[in-house]
Tab-separated table of C-alpha atoms and ligand atoms in Angstrom:
chain	number	residue	atom	x	y	z
G	1	ASP	CA	-79.337	7.963	-39.290
G	2	LYS	CA	-78.740	4.421	-37.056
G	3	PHE	CA	-75.796	4.184	-36.195
G	4	LYS	CA	-74.852	8.034	-35.033
G	5	ASP	CA	-78.689	8.210	-33.347
G	6	GLY	CA	-77.823	4.787	-31.157
G	7	MET	CA	-74.781	6.217	-29.832
G	8	SER	CA	-76.338	9.693	-28.936
G	9	LYS	CA	-75.769	9.105	-25.329
G	10	THR	CA	-71.544	8.408	-25.772
G	11	ARG	CA	-70.801	10.752	-28.421
G	12	ASP	CA	-73.352	13.750	-26.261
G	13	SER	CA	-70.519	12.440	-23.070
G	14	PHE	CA	-67.513	12.457	-25.182
G	15	THR	CA	-68.186	15.559	-26.794
G	16	SER	CA	-68.713	17.951	-24.205
G	17	LYS	CA	-66.082	16.105	-21.804
G	18	VAL	CA	-63.129	16.670	-24.448
G	19	ASN	CA	-64.635	20.073	-25.487
G	20	ASP	CA	-64.645	21.456	-21.641
G	21	LEU	CA	-61.074	19.876	-21.958
G	22	VAL	CA	-59.844	21.784	-24.382
G	23	ALA	CA	-61.711	24.889	-23.565
G	24	ARG	CA	-59.666	25.193	-20.137
G	25	TYR	CA	-56.061	24.197	-21.712
G	26	ARG	CA	-54.110	27.077	-23.392
G	27	LYS	CA	-51.068	25.061	-24.373
G	28	VAL	CA	-50.673	21.012	-24.445
G	29	ASP	CA	-48.659	19.901	-21.737
G	30	GLU	CA	-48.649	17.262	-19.445
G	31	GLU	CA	-51.570	17.905	-17.069
G	32	PHE	CA	-53.454	18.230	-20.080
G	33	PHE	CA	-52.395	14.630	-21.282
G	34	GLU	CA	-53.469	13.282	-17.484
G	35	ASP	CA	-56.861	15.007	-17.478
G	36	LEU	CA	-57.769	13.389	-21.233
G	37	GLU	CA	-56.723	10.162	-19.819
G	38	GLU	CA	-59.560	10.498	-17.465
G	39	VAL	CA	-61.673	11.469	-20.106
G	40	LEU	CA	-61.224	7.848	-21.468
G	41	ILE	CA	-61.142	6.082	-18.968
G	42	SER	CA	-64.417	7.217	-18.261
G	43	ALA	CA	-65.537	6.677	-21.578
G	44	ASP	CA	-64.642	2.772	-20.257
G	45	VAL	CA	-62.269	2.625	-23.375
G	46	GLY	CA	-60.317	0.536	-20.737
G	47	VAL	CA	-57.000	1.593	-18.798
G	48	GLU	CA	-54.692	-0.958	-21.245
G	49	THR	CA	-56.174	1.220	-24.092
G	50	VAL	CA	-55.563	4.791	-22.577
G	51	MET	CA	-52.190	4.131	-21.706
G	52	THR	CA	-51.243	3.377	-26.275
G	53	LEU	CA	-53.675	5.899	-26.708
G	54	ILE	CA	-51.695	8.747	-24.906
G	55	GLU	CA	-48.576	7.484	-25.533
G	56	GLU	CA	-48.868	7.245	-28.917
G	57	LEU	CA	-50.380	10.573	-28.807
G	58	GLU	CA	-47.606	12.533	-27.156
G	59	MET	CA	-45.604	11.713	-29.708
G	60	GLU	CA	-47.164	12.498	-32.171
G	61	VAL	CA	-48.123	16.223	-30.731
G	62	LYS	CA	-44.593	16.051	-30.306
G	63	ARG	CA	-43.640	15.513	-33.777
G	64	ARG	CA	-46.202	17.458	-35.502
G	65	ASN	CA	-45.088	20.432	-33.206
G	66	ILE	CA	-49.005	21.108	-32.110
G	67	GLN	CA	-49.416	23.089	-29.072
G	68	GLU	CA	-53.142	24.171	-29.885
G	69	PRO	CA	-55.441	21.607	-27.850
G	70	GLU	CA	-58.297	21.995	-30.154
G	71	ALA	CA	-55.496	20.893	-32.752
G	72	VAL	CA	-55.404	17.869	-30.253
G	73	LYS	CA	-58.893	16.537	-31.456
G	74	GLU	CA	-58.129	15.515	-34.966
G	75	VAL	CA	-55.015	13.605	-33.520
G	76	ILE	CA	-57.225	11.496	-31.102
G	77	SER	CA	-59.537	10.623	-33.440
G	78	GLU	CA	-56.947	9.267	-36.132
G	79	LYS	CA	-54.998	7.524	-33.141
G	80	LEU	CA	-58.187	5.255	-31.852
G	81	VAL	CA	-59.061	4.334	-35.601
G	82	ASP	CA	-55.226	3.034	-35.468
G	83	ILE	CA	-55.511	1.289	-32.447
G	84	TYR	CA	-58.685	0.006	-33.548
G	85	TYR	CA	-57.260	-1.535	-36.066
G	86	ASP	CA	-54.036	-2.442	-35.092
G	87	ASP	CA	-51.847	-4.008	-38.056
G	88	ASP	CA	-55.308	-6.183	-38.792
G	89	ASP	CA	-56.698	-6.223	-42.457
G	90	GLU	CA	-60.309	-4.240	-41.852
G	91	SER	CA	-61.773	-6.676	-44.205
G	92	ILE	CA	-61.912	-9.580	-40.846
G	93	GLU	CA	-64.399	-6.941	-39.773
G	94	THR	CA	-67.049	-8.203	-41.592
G	95	LEU	CA	-68.922	-11.350	-41.290
G	96	ASN	CA	-67.464	-14.677	-42.841
G	97	LEU	CA	-69.719	-16.950	-44.729
G	98	ASN	CA	-69.418	-19.405	-47.261
G	99	GLU	CA	-70.859	-18.009	-50.361
G	100	ASP	CA	-71.764	-21.167	-51.838
G	101	GLY	CA	-72.765	-23.815	-49.249
G	102	LEU	CA	-74.411	-23.956	-46.154
G	103	SER	CA	-72.488	-21.649	-43.620
G	104	VAL	CA	-73.114	-22.165	-40.024
G	105	ILE	CA	-72.770	-19.389	-37.071
G	106	LEU	CA	-72.499	-20.379	-33.596
G	107	THR	CA	-73.713	-17.560	-30.799
G	108	VAL	CA	-72.128	-17.526	-27.536
G	109	GLY	CA	-72.464	-15.085	-24.351
G	110	VAL	CA	-73.971	-14.799	-20.489
G	111	ASN	CA	-78.004	-14.568	-20.099
G	112	GLY	CA	-79.231	-11.309	-20.393
G	113	VAL	CA	-76.904	-9.727	-22.514
G	114	GLY	CA	-79.202	-9.807	-25.252
G	115	LYS	CA	-78.106	-12.737	-27.209
G	116	THR	CA	-81.414	-13.581	-28.312
G	117	THR	CA	-82.472	-10.436	-29.533
G	118	THR	CA	-79.435	-10.572	-31.403
G	119	ILE	CA	-80.047	-13.847	-33.193
G	120	GLY	CA	-83.334	-12.481	-34.306
G	121	LYS	CA	-81.625	-9.169	-35.367
G	122	LEU	CA	-78.901	-11.141	-37.013
G	123	ALA	CA	-81.290	-13.507	-38.880
G	124	HIS	CA	-83.838	-10.833	-40.475
G	125	ARG	CA	-80.287	-8.711	-41.363
G	126	LEU	CA	-79.534	-11.560	-43.723
G	127	LYS	CA	-82.930	-12.340	-44.819
G	128	GLN	CA	-82.893	-8.618	-46.127
G	129	GLU	CA	-80.051	-9.680	-47.924
G	130	GLY	CA	-81.316	-12.690	-49.881
G	131	LYS	CA	-80.401	-15.129	-48.042
G	132	SER	CA	-82.056	-18.109	-46.408
G	133	VAL	CA	-81.657	-18.709	-42.691
G	134	LEU	CA	-83.151	-21.270	-40.112
G	135	LEU	CA	-82.644	-21.196	-36.499
G	136	ALA	CA	-81.317	-23.684	-33.808
G	137	ALA	CA	-82.797	-23.748	-30.588
G	138	GLY	CA	-79.333	-25.089	-28.994
G	139	ASP	CA	-79.791	-23.209	-25.590
G	140	THR	CA	-81.691	-25.836	-23.750
G	141	PHE	CA	-80.655	-25.313	-20.359
G	142	ARG	CA	-82.320	-21.777	-19.605
G	143	ALA	CA	-86.047	-21.800	-18.852
G	144	GLY	CA	-88.089	-20.133	-21.590
G	145	ALA	CA	-85.144	-19.595	-23.834
G	146	ILE	CA	-86.363	-21.839	-26.569
G	147	ASP	CA	-89.668	-20.444	-26.325
G	148	GLN	CA	-88.198	-16.789	-26.988
G	149	LEU	CA	-86.139	-18.033	-29.434
G	150	ASP	CA	-89.466	-19.135	-31.335
G	151	VAL	CA	-91.003	-15.744	-30.879
G	152	TRP	CA	-88.573	-14.151	-33.120
G	153	GLY	CA	-88.751	-16.889	-35.495
G	154	GLU	CA	-92.549	-15.603	-35.772
G	155	ARG	CA	-91.508	-11.837	-36.090
G	156	THR	CA	-88.952	-12.756	-38.300
G	157	GLY	CA	-90.966	-15.770	-40.742
G	158	ILE	CA	-87.719	-17.774	-39.849
G	159	ASP	CA	-88.364	-21.343	-38.739
G	160	VAL	CA	-86.705	-22.304	-35.731
G	161	ILE	CA	-85.456	-26.339	-34.815
G	162	LYS	CA	-86.131	-27.429	-31.511
G	163	HIS	CA	-86.086	-29.774	-29.062
G	164	ASN	CA	-87.742	-30.119	-25.441
G	165	GLU	CA	-86.016	-27.938	-22.475
G	166	GLY	CA	-83.068	-30.003	-21.168
G	167	SER	CA	-82.657	-31.834	-24.240
G	168	ASP	CA	-78.748	-32.782	-25.072
G	169	PRO	CA	-77.353	-28.795	-27.433
G	170	ALA	CA	-75.622	-30.918	-29.351
G	171	ALA	CA	-78.232	-32.900	-30.755
G	172	VAL	CA	-80.423	-30.101	-31.703
G	173	ILE	CA	-77.632	-28.417	-33.555
G	174	TYR	CA	-77.141	-31.941	-35.055
G	175	ASP	CA	-80.698	-31.336	-36.064
G	176	GLY	CA	-80.624	-27.874	-37.461
G	177	ILE	CA	-77.709	-28.851	-39.972
G	178	GLN	CA	-79.955	-31.601	-41.391
G	179	ALA	CA	-82.468	-29.356	-41.962
G	180	ALA	CA	-80.311	-26.765	-43.372
G	181	LYS	CA	-78.805	-29.190	-45.338
G	182	SER	CA	-82.362	-30.448	-46.565
G	183	ARG	CA	-83.915	-27.006	-47.555
G	184	ASP	CA	-81.070	-26.234	-49.074
G	185	VAL	CA	-80.520	-23.385	-46.390
G	186	ASP	CA	-78.049	-20.620	-46.284
G	187	VAL	CA	-77.416	-19.214	-42.821
G	188	LEU	CA	-77.849	-21.494	-39.711
G	189	ILE	CA	-77.582	-19.721	-36.906
G	190	CYS	CA	-77.176	-21.283	-33.903
G	191	ASP	CA	-77.897	-20.565	-30.385
G	192	THR	CA	-76.368	-21.587	-27.304
G	193	ALA	CA	-76.871	-21.766	-22.885
G	194	GLY	CA	-74.885	-18.930	-21.396
G	195	ARG	CA	-74.246	-20.525	-18.196
G	196	LEU	CA	-70.847	-19.249	-16.817
G	197	GLN	CA	-70.845	-20.344	-13.174
G	198	ASN	CA	-69.019	-23.329	-14.183
G	199	LYS	CA	-66.496	-23.067	-16.851
G	200	VAL	CA	-65.671	-26.634	-17.225
G	201	ASN	CA	-69.365	-27.164	-18.283
G	202	LEU	CA	-69.305	-24.548	-20.728
G	203	MET	CA	-65.769	-25.873	-22.358
G	204	ASN	CA	-67.578	-29.065	-22.539
G	205	GLU	CA	-70.985	-27.971	-23.841
G	206	LEU	CA	-69.543	-25.647	-26.797
G	207	ALA	CA	-66.451	-28.125	-27.283
G	208	LYS	CA	-69.233	-30.490	-28.188
G	209	VAL	CA	-71.091	-28.743	-30.444
G	210	LYS	CA	-68.369	-27.376	-31.985
G	211	LYS	CA	-67.062	-31.102	-32.508
G	212	VAL	CA	-70.625	-31.898	-33.998
G	213	ILE	CA	-70.770	-28.591	-36.525
G	214	SER	CA	-67.057	-29.174	-38.126
G	215	ARG	CA	-67.982	-32.877	-38.239
G	216	GLU	CA	-71.373	-32.457	-40.880
G	217	ILE	CA	-69.784	-29.202	-42.211
G	218	ASP	CA	-66.221	-28.498	-43.493
G	219	GLY	CA	-64.711	-25.338	-42.089
G	220	ALA	CA	-67.769	-24.774	-39.945
G	221	PRO	CA	-68.483	-22.944	-37.657
G	222	HIS	CA	-67.955	-20.005	-40.036
G	223	GLU	CA	-68.142	-17.858	-37.498
G	224	THR	CA	-68.459	-18.264	-33.462
G	225	LEU	CA	-70.393	-14.686	-32.177
G	226	LEU	CA	-69.715	-13.618	-28.563
G	227	VAL	CA	-72.523	-11.272	-27.196
G	228	LEU	CA	-71.671	-8.599	-25.005
G	229	ASP	CA	-73.354	-6.081	-23.089
G	230	ALA	CA	-71.871	-2.492	-23.794
G	231	THR	CA	-73.718	-1.364	-20.391
G	232	THR	CA	-71.651	-3.724	-18.524
G	233	GLY	CA	-68.406	-2.395	-18.949
G	234	GLN	CA	-65.240	-3.914	-17.903
G	235	ASN	CA	-67.455	-7.178	-17.075
G	236	ALA	CA	-67.781	-7.421	-19.998
G	237	LEU	CA	-64.536	-7.448	-21.032
G	238	SER	CA	-64.119	-10.357	-17.919
G	239	GLN	CA	-66.151	-12.116	-19.807
G	240	ALA	CA	-65.046	-12.212	-23.174
G	241	LYS	CA	-61.693	-13.275	-21.158
G	242	THR	CA	-63.725	-15.958	-20.178
G	243	PHE	CA	-65.358	-17.180	-23.007
G	244	LYS	CA	-61.846	-16.343	-25.274
G	245	ASP	CA	-60.156	-19.399	-22.779
G	246	ALA	CA	-63.360	-21.429	-23.089
G	247	THR	CA	-63.613	-21.470	-27.056
G	248	ASP	CA	-62.464	-19.879	-30.465
G	249	VAL	CA	-64.356	-16.458	-30.894
G	250	SER	CA	-64.305	-15.196	-33.949
G	251	GLY	CA	-65.995	-11.675	-33.466
G	252	ILE	CA	-67.950	-9.608	-30.944
G	253	VAL	CA	-71.281	-8.432	-31.175
G	254	LEU	CA	-71.713	-5.738	-28.821
G	255	THR	CA	-75.455	-4.978	-27.562
G	256	LYS	CA	-77.255	-2.385	-26.107
G	257	LEU	CA	-74.623	0.378	-26.777
G	258	ASP	CA	-77.698	2.881	-27.508
G	259	GLY	CA	-77.755	2.454	-23.593
G	260	THR	CA	-75.054	3.285	-22.167
G	261	ALA	CA	-72.579	6.891	-22.449
G	262	ARG	CA	-69.279	4.926	-22.092
G	263	GLY	CA	-69.305	3.002	-25.314
G	264	GLY	CA	-65.563	3.672	-25.392
G	265	ILE	CA	-66.145	-0.114	-24.117
G	266	VAL	CA	-65.825	-1.238	-27.696
G	267	LEU	CA	-62.298	-0.024	-28.399
G	268	ALA	CA	-61.089	-1.675	-25.118
G	269	ILE	CA	-62.499	-5.088	-26.174
G	270	ARG	CA	-60.907	-4.561	-29.572
G	271	HIS	CA	-57.720	-3.618	-28.203
G	272	GLU	CA	-57.282	-5.622	-25.470
G	273	LEU	CA	-58.696	-8.969	-26.899
G	274	ASP	CA	-57.939	-8.657	-30.334
G	275	ILE	CA	-61.118	-10.083	-31.386
G	276	PRO	CA	-63.064	-8.043	-33.951
G	277	VAL	CA	-66.553	-6.343	-32.673
G	278	LYS	CA	-68.708	-7.508	-35.800
G	279	PHE	CA	-72.245	-5.739	-35.439
G	280	VAL	CA	-73.589	-3.164	-32.613
G	281	GLY	CA	-76.699	-3.386	-30.813
G	282	LEU	CA	-78.200	-0.019	-30.678
G	283	GLY	CA	-81.983	-0.713	-29.924
G	284	GLU	CA	-84.753	-3.406	-29.463
G	285	GLN	CA	-85.989	-3.437	-32.386
G	286	VAL	CA	-84.977	-6.534	-35.230
G	287	GLU	CA	-83.290	-3.349	-37.372
G	288	ASP	CA	-81.059	-1.938	-34.860
G	289	LEU	CA	-78.378	-4.481	-35.491
G	290	GLN	CA	-75.411	-2.760	-37.439
G	291	PRO	CA	-72.075	-4.000	-38.693
G	292	PHE	CA	-69.169	-1.740	-36.383
G	293	ASP	CA	-67.439	0.661	-38.559
G	294	ALA	CA	-64.754	1.971	-36.609
G	295	HIS	CA	-64.195	4.485	-38.282
G	296	GLN	CA	-67.623	6.162	-38.246
G	297	PHE	CA	-67.385	5.466	-34.265
G	298	VAL	CA	-64.488	7.321	-34.093
G	299	TYR	CA	-65.758	10.303	-36.180
G	300	GLY	CA	-68.824	10.160	-34.879
G	301	LEU	CA	-67.892	10.410	-31.438
G	302	PHE	CA	-66.633	14.180	-32.148
G	303	GLY	CA	-70.366	15.290	-33.343
E	401	GDP	P1	-80.851	-12.900	-23.516
E	401	GDP	O1	-80.655	-13.887	-22.550
E	401	GDP	O2	-78.976	-12.875	-23.519
E	401	GDP	O3	-80.926	-14.000	-24.895
E	401	GDP	O4	-81.057	-11.834	-23.806
E	401	GDP	P2	-82.284	-10.865	-24.460
E	401	GDP	O5	-82.057	-10.789	-26.426
E	401	GDP	O6	-83.662	-11.469	-24.217
E	401	GDP	O7	-82.080	-9.292	-24.239
E	401	GDP	C1	-82.627	-8.890	-22.750
E	401	GDP	C2	-82.720	-7.819	-22.874
E	401	GDP	O8	-81.756	-6.969	-23.069
E	401	GDP	C3	-83.974	-7.640	-23.725
E	401	GDP	O9	-85.214	-6.228	-23.128
E	401	GDP	C4	-83.762	-6.477	-25.088
E	401	GDP	O10	-84.562	-6.471	-25.720
E	401	GDP	C5	-83.117	-5.984	-24.517
E	401	GDP	N1	-81.817	-5.823	-25.808
E	401	GDP	C6	-81.128	-6.632	-26.612
E	401	GDP	N2	-80.095	-6.194	-27.543
E	401	GDP	C7	-80.653	-4.582	-27.455
E	401	GDP	C8	-79.946	-3.239	-27.597
E	401	GDP	O11	-79.030	-3.404	-28.755
E	401	GDP	N3	-80.488	-2.452	-26.992
E	401	GDP	C9	-81.092	-2.150	-26.299
E	401	GDP	N4	-81.434	-0.948	-25.812
E	401	GDP	N5	-81.994	-3.470	-25.244
E	401	GDP	C10	-81.465	-4.440	-25.926
């Protein structure tokens, strides 16, 4: 399936490293765990997350009196899933939409991470589910951003509300909301400028946009999705921290998971930021966006 194919790089790399490790050890000892730690860090699982995981693994292995390295694999999967969800309700992983009225999704993220592509894919996905969708071209800052969103609008047969480059993003989004209301649209997806160079500007712009949205519609935005590029590894993690400081982020979309062997970053993001990963990007085509399922991901790591 799509998900399995899309993460084949990560799976191939992880599976072979873990199998090598298991083959090298006759029993599970201190050194085994040290090596395992390295395998996990090399998959970008993140130091903090790996430390927690190893600690819990050691306890569990002792508790169950496991001696065979092969038998540890199952425990690794179990603990990775546990760490991923922590104590959270698994239902927060799905998109939070208003079922009987207009829903607004705000997308944020740095240029180049795949934000425009993600908006196109998400719009397509919602349309496939039978929802009517409208896009608002709120990235008025980057040259070409509006045209690029237009291309996705044409590709998916979805209208784009836009102003000229350089205009006020809050005004575009205001117009988007009015259009969505008058056309009785189910979901409005808003693009925003991805400038990180100046955190104060970013904060001000997002705050202004959010104010307009929440003034027009109670409880909106229903989602603020931060788009991150999986191939940038620990950089994605630090970007996420910056955005999390600048605004309330309700979910992550992790793109280009198909392009990296270090997909463990998805676990680090969830564990270290406590923000659910709602979708993953697994390619450049319109259907290459999948809801993220940690069970499927973790068990998929072992072949
Ligand atoms: P933006 O600047 O954040 O809007 O980024 P774009 O949407 O223009 O995407 C940047 C590049 O990444 C484009 O070439 C996309 O085709 C590519 N891209 C986006 N998402 C994915 C993905 O999930 N997988 C792969 N392989 N490429 C992607």
